[in-house]
mmCIF file of C-alpha atoms in Angstrom:
data_model
loop_
_atom_site.group_PDB
_atom_site.id
_atom_site.type_symbol
_atom_site.label_atom_id
_atom_site.label_comp_id
_atom_site.label_asym_id
_atom_site.label_seq_id
_atom_site.Cartn_x
_atom_site.Cartn_y
_atom_site.Cartn_z
ATOM 1 C CA UNK A 41 99.181 93.404 86.116
ATOM 2 C CA UNK A 42 99.159 90.329 83.871
ATOM 3 C CA UNK A 43 102.772 89.675 84.839
ATOM 4 C CA UNK A 44 101.638 89.541 88.464
ATOM 5 C CA UNK A 45 98.814 87.139 87.763
ATOM 6 C CA UNK A 46 95.814 89.043 86.398
ATOM 7 C CA UNK A 47 93.488 86.668 84.505
ATOM 8 C CA UNK A 48 90.392 87.391 82.452
ATOM 9 C CA UNK A 49 88.035 85.720 84.918
ATOM 10 C CA UNK A 50 89.272 87.661 87.959
ATOM 11 C CA UNK A 51 87.361 90.368 89.811
ATOM 12 C CA UNK A 52 89.255 93.679 89.793
ATOM 13 C CA UNK A 53 88.683 96.826 91.866
ATOM 14 C CA UNK A 54 90.102 100.167 90.695
ATOM 15 C CA UNK A 55 90.244 102.542 93.667
ATOM 16 C CA UNK A 56 90.361 106.133 92.487
ATOM 17 C CA UNK A 57 89.417 105.018 88.970
ATOM 18 C CA UNK A 58 88.661 108.579 87.844
ATOM 19 C CA UNK A 59 87.621 108.761 84.187
ATOM 20 C CA UNK A 60 89.042 105.250 83.590
ATOM 21 C CA UNK A 61 91.735 106.226 81.104
ATOM 22 C CA UNK A 62 93.743 103.227 82.278
ATOM 23 C CA UNK A 63 90.668 101.346 83.475
ATOM 24 C CA UNK A 64 89.332 100.917 79.934
ATOM 25 C CA UNK A 65 92.309 98.698 79.101
ATOM 26 C CA UNK A 66 91.654 96.524 82.124
ATOM 27 C CA UNK A 67 87.946 96.372 81.282
ATOM 28 C CA UNK A 68 88.827 95.324 77.730
ATOM 29 C CA UNK A 69 91.012 92.479 79.021
ATOM 30 C CA UNK A 70 88.678 91.133 81.719
ATOM 31 C CA UNK A 71 85.547 89.091 81.225
ATOM 32 C CA UNK A 72 82.372 91.218 81.150
ATOM 33 C CA UNK A 73 81.326 92.834 84.435
ATOM 34 C CA UNK A 74 84.520 91.823 86.308
ATOM 35 C CA UNK A 75 85.893 95.369 86.608
ATOM 36 C CA UNK A 76 84.659 97.636 89.418
ATOM 37 C CA UNK A 77 85.623 101.208 90.196
ATOM 38 C CA UNK A 78 85.187 103.792 92.924
ATOM 39 C CA UNK A 79 86.067 107.465 92.980
ATOM 40 C CA UNK A 80 85.373 110.478 95.157
ATOM 41 C CA UNK A 81 84.606 112.748 92.189
ATOM 42 C CA UNK A 82 81.112 112.320 90.771
ATOM 43 C CA UNK A 83 81.629 114.406 87.617
ATOM 44 C CA UNK A 84 84.874 112.674 86.626
ATOM 45 C CA UNK A 85 83.393 109.217 87.168
ATOM 46 C CA UNK A 86 80.291 110.265 85.239
ATOM 47 C CA UNK A 87 82.462 111.495 82.342
ATOM 48 C CA UNK A 88 84.391 108.239 82.280
ATOM 49 C CA UNK A 89 81.249 106.133 82.238
ATOM 50 C CA UNK A 90 79.453 108.098 79.536
ATOM 51 C CA UNK A 91 82.448 109.058 77.397
ATOM 52 C CA UNK A 92 85.685 107.128 77.953
ATOM 53 C CA UNK A 93 84.044 103.691 77.916
ATOM 54 C CA UNK A 94 82.220 104.559 74.701
ATOM 55 C CA UNK A 95 85.354 105.924 73.038
ATOM 56 C CA UNK A 96 87.259 102.727 73.840
ATOM 57 C CA UNK A 97 84.355 100.469 72.827
ATOM 58 C CA UNK A 98 83.967 98.672 76.168
ATOM 59 C CA UNK A 99 80.663 100.164 77.308
ATOM 60 C CA UNK A 100 78.943 96.756 77.101
ATOM 61 C CA UNK A 101 81.420 95.094 79.472
ATOM 62 C CA UNK A 102 80.302 97.040 82.578
ATOM 63 C CA UNK A 103 77.098 98.544 83.950
ATOM 64 C CA UNK A 104 76.358 101.414 86.316
ATOM 65 C CA UNK A 105 76.343 98.874 89.151
ATOM 66 C CA UNK A 106 80.076 98.342 88.595
ATOM 67 C CA UNK A 107 80.806 101.872 89.840
ATOM 68 C CA UNK A 108 80.277 103.884 92.983
ATOM 69 C CA UNK A 109 81.020 107.380 94.246
ATOM 70 C CA UNK A 110 82.506 107.204 97.743
ATOM 71 C CA UNK A 111 84.868 109.215 99.934
ATOM 72 C CA UNK A 112 85.251 106.346 102.385
ATOM 73 C CA UNK A 113 86.766 103.437 100.388
ATOM 74 C CA UNK A 114 83.420 101.618 100.551
ATOM 75 C CA UNK A 115 83.262 98.300 98.669
ATOM 76 C CA UNK A 116 80.403 96.463 100.386
ATOM 77 C CA UNK A 117 77.863 97.781 97.860
ATOM 78 C CA UNK A 118 79.412 95.517 95.191
ATOM 79 C CA UNK A 119 78.663 92.340 97.140
ATOM 80 C CA UNK A 120 81.764 90.567 95.816
ATOM 81 C CA UNK A 121 85.337 89.688 96.745
ATOM 82 C CA UNK A 122 88.229 90.795 94.607
ATOM 83 C CA UNK A 123 91.236 88.919 93.254
ATOM 84 C CA UNK A 124 93.179 92.065 92.440
ATOM 85 C CA UNK A 125 92.967 95.817 92.823
ATOM 86 C CA UNK A 126 94.835 99.023 92.172
ATOM 87 C CA UNK A 127 95.124 102.524 93.594
ATOM 88 C CA UNK A 128 97.256 104.368 91.062
ATOM 89 C CA UNK A 129 98.214 107.972 91.855
ATOM 90 C CA UNK A 130 95.751 108.011 94.751
ATOM 91 C CA UNK A 131 97.953 108.115 97.832
ATOM 92 C CA UNK A 132 100.296 110.596 96.202
ATOM 93 C CA UNK A 133 97.400 113.003 96.869
ATOM 94 C CA UNK A 134 96.445 111.833 100.376
ATOM 95 C CA UNK A 135 98.306 111.895 103.704
ATOM 96 C CA UNK A 136 99.729 108.682 105.098
ATOM 97 C CA UNK A 137 96.938 107.939 107.584
ATOM 98 C CA UNK A 138 94.633 107.399 104.591
ATOM 99 C CA UNK A 139 96.850 104.487 103.465
ATOM 100 C CA UNK A 140 96.334 102.816 106.836
ATOM 101 C CA UNK A 141 92.611 103.501 106.754
ATOM 102 C CA UNK A 142 92.175 102.182 103.206
ATOM 103 C CA UNK A 143 94.090 98.952 103.840
ATOM 104 C CA UNK A 144 91.930 98.147 106.859
ATOM 105 C CA UNK A 145 88.719 99.182 105.139
ATOM 106 C CA UNK A 146 89.114 97.180 101.917
ATOM 107 C CA UNK A 147 90.762 94.071 103.385
ATOM 108 C CA UNK A 148 87.491 92.150 103.988
ATOM 109 C CA UNK A 149 86.678 92.467 100.276
ATOM 110 C CA UNK A 150 89.878 90.864 98.975
ATOM 111 C CA UNK A 151 90.264 87.126 98.644
ATOM 112 C CA UNK A 152 93.123 85.474 100.508
ATOM 113 C CA UNK A 153 96.159 85.894 98.267
ATOM 114 C CA UNK A 154 94.546 88.812 96.450
ATOM 115 C CA UNK A 155 96.916 91.562 95.312
ATOM 116 C CA UNK A 156 96.401 95.288 95.825
ATOM 117 C CA UNK A 157 98.784 97.554 93.881
ATOM 118 C CA UNK A 158 99.575 101.165 94.868
ATOM 119 C CA UNK A 159 101.916 103.897 93.677
ATOM 120 C CA UNK A 160 103.907 106.385 95.769
ATOM 121 C CA UNK A 161 106.530 109.074 95.501
ATOM 122 C CA UNK A 162 109.410 107.771 97.654
ATOM 123 C CA UNK A 163 112.144 110.115 98.796
ATOM 124 C CA UNK A 164 115.570 108.741 99.759
ATOM 125 C CA UNK A 165 116.083 107.452 103.272
ATOM 126 C CA UNK A 166 118.830 109.993 103.966
ATOM 127 C CA UNK A 167 116.667 112.913 102.808
ATOM 128 C CA UNK A 168 115.128 115.399 105.212
ATOM 129 C CA UNK A 169 111.498 114.395 104.743
ATOM 130 C CA UNK A 170 110.288 117.856 105.797
ATOM 131 C CA UNK A 171 111.944 119.453 102.745
ATOM 132 C CA UNK A 172 110.219 119.878 99.399
ATOM 133 C CA UNK A 173 111.389 117.366 96.802
ATOM 134 C CA UNK A 174 111.363 117.563 93.017
ATOM 135 C CA UNK A 175 110.804 114.583 90.734
ATOM 136 C CA UNK A 176 111.285 114.867 86.973
ATOM 137 C CA UNK A 177 108.967 112.689 84.923
ATOM 138 C CA UNK A 178 107.008 113.996 81.936
ATOM 139 C CA UNK A 179 106.555 117.109 84.076
ATOM 140 C CA UNK A 180 108.362 118.501 87.101
ATOM 141 C CA UNK A 181 106.561 117.232 90.218
ATOM 142 C CA UNK A 182 106.992 119.003 93.553
ATOM 143 C CA UNK A 183 106.247 116.862 96.617
ATOM 144 C CA UNK A 184 106.281 117.384 100.359
ATOM 145 C CA UNK A 185 105.188 115.806 103.634
ATOM 146 C CA UNK A 186 102.182 117.860 104.702
ATOM 147 C CA UNK A 187 100.132 118.789 101.629
ATOM 148 C CA UNK A 188 99.300 117.511 98.142
ATOM 149 C CA UNK A 189 101.422 116.186 96.357
ATOM 150 C CA UNK A 190 102.805 113.849 99.062
ATOM 151 C CA UNK A 191 106.008 111.886 99.398
ATOM 152 C CA UNK A 192 106.967 109.296 102.007
ATOM 153 C CA UNK A 193 109.954 107.073 102.762
ATOM 154 C CA UNK A 194 109.983 103.327 102.257
ATOM 155 C CA UNK A 195 110.915 102.925 105.923
ATOM 156 C CA UNK A 196 107.734 104.775 106.937
ATOM 157 C CA UNK A 197 105.584 102.382 104.932
ATOM 158 C CA UNK A 198 107.526 99.366 106.203
ATOM 159 C CA UNK A 199 107.144 100.519 109.803
ATOM 160 C CA UNK A 200 103.437 101.190 109.347
ATOM 161 C CA UNK A 201 102.947 97.643 108.101
ATOM 162 C CA UNK A 202 104.429 96.308 111.344
ATOM 163 C CA UNK A 203 101.367 97.535 113.199
ATOM 164 C CA UNK A 204 99.465 94.504 114.408
ATOM 165 C CA UNK A 205 96.243 95.570 112.704
ATOM 166 C CA UNK A 206 97.902 95.813 109.279
ATOM 167 C CA UNK A 207 100.433 93.008 109.661
ATOM 168 C CA UNK A 208 97.603 90.536 110.224
ATOM 169 C CA UNK A 209 95.937 91.602 106.974
ATOM 170 C CA UNK A 210 98.571 92.296 104.331
ATOM 171 C CA UNK A 211 102.099 91.467 103.237
ATOM 172 C CA UNK A 212 104.024 94.339 101.618
ATOM 173 C CA UNK A 213 106.383 94.013 98.664
ATOM 174 C CA UNK A 214 108.281 96.771 96.832
ATOM 175 C CA UNK A 215 108.251 96.285 93.066
ATOM 176 C CA UNK A 216 110.945 97.225 90.521
ATOM 177 C CA UNK A 217 108.488 97.844 87.679
ATOM 178 C CA UNK A 218 108.659 101.259 85.975
ATOM 179 C CA UNK A 219 105.796 103.761 86.118
ATOM 180 C CA UNK A 220 105.060 106.305 83.338
ATOM 181 C CA UNK A 221 105.523 109.196 85.778
ATOM 182 C CA UNK A 222 108.362 107.535 87.693
ATOM 183 C CA UNK A 223 106.263 106.808 90.752
ATOM 184 C CA UNK A 224 107.068 103.646 92.690
ATOM 185 C CA UNK A 225 104.902 100.535 92.662
ATOM 186 C CA UNK A 226 104.212 98.404 95.714
ATOM 187 C CA UNK A 227 101.874 95.447 96.136
ATOM 188 C CA UNK A 228 99.990 94.345 99.237
ATOM 189 C CA UNK A 229 99.076 90.642 99.275
ATOM 190 C CA UNK A 230 96.041 89.683 101.326
ATOM 191 C CA UNK A 231 96.619 87.252 104.161
ATOM 192 C CA UNK A 232 93.983 84.806 105.409
ATOM 193 C CA UNK A 233 90.645 86.364 106.286
ATOM 194 C CA UNK A 234 89.855 87.442 109.782
ATOM 195 C CA UNK A 235 86.739 88.966 111.295
ATOM 196 C CA UNK A 236 86.659 92.669 110.427
ATOM 197 C CA UNK A 237 84.670 95.602 111.720
ATOM 198 C CA UNK A 238 83.061 97.775 109.052
ATOM 199 C CA UNK A 239 83.397 101.513 109.461
ATOM 200 C CA UNK A 240 80.656 104.010 108.693
ATOM 201 C CA UNK A 241 79.970 104.376 104.985
ATOM 202 C CA UNK A 242 79.469 107.336 102.717
ATOM 203 C CA UNK A 243 78.774 106.329 99.128
ATOM 204 C CA UNK A 244 76.483 106.933 96.189
ATOM 205 C CA UNK A 245 75.625 104.390 93.489
ATOM 206 C CA UNK A 246 76.505 105.816 90.080
ATOM 207 C CA UNK A 247 73.054 104.742 88.874
ATOM 208 C CA UNK A 248 71.617 107.595 90.906
ATOM 209 C CA UNK A 249 73.656 110.118 88.999
ATOM 210 C CA UNK A 250 71.911 112.040 86.199
ATOM 211 C CA UNK A 251 72.398 110.759 82.661
ATOM 212 C CA UNK A 252 74.308 112.919 80.209
ATOM 213 C CA UNK A 253 71.473 112.469 77.735
#
């Protein structure tokens, strides 16, 4: 992320932050309160906030207001615009229409030029996409087209980004950088702002969640 321009004073959104096992390193690098995270799983996010942050010694660099439970990619509750974001190992567990939905939904909350990183399992262009694929990383990963864990082709993602709605918002780039589990990195760079329509929200502020104490 630093190689692609992450600076300490930037605002960063971690979509699907989970228990923040990677997030704690980003929190440690950024200025206080510049890291934000959302996740669909209340218990995992709760565990990260009350355990992982403490274990890594960064609990004073964020507050409950930096996190939100949402199943709808909601970011308006943070009342900020982001310089950079990440969705690591998120869309390997969601069908392709969720990629489209997320990119439209979060676009108004990224600054022009902001970068949004994602990871995917890409199968080869000549492969029959309907067949189960196997990827060997630290474990054997079985992927398919219609249920979790998902794979797609680069051409599918490229073609999706030609849709007028997405092409006006983001520019797609495939990255050569390695991933610990051999997934593939891409980055979407935010184009100039345009008027956007907000979709219905479904989110819960982490501050409403019960304390572990």
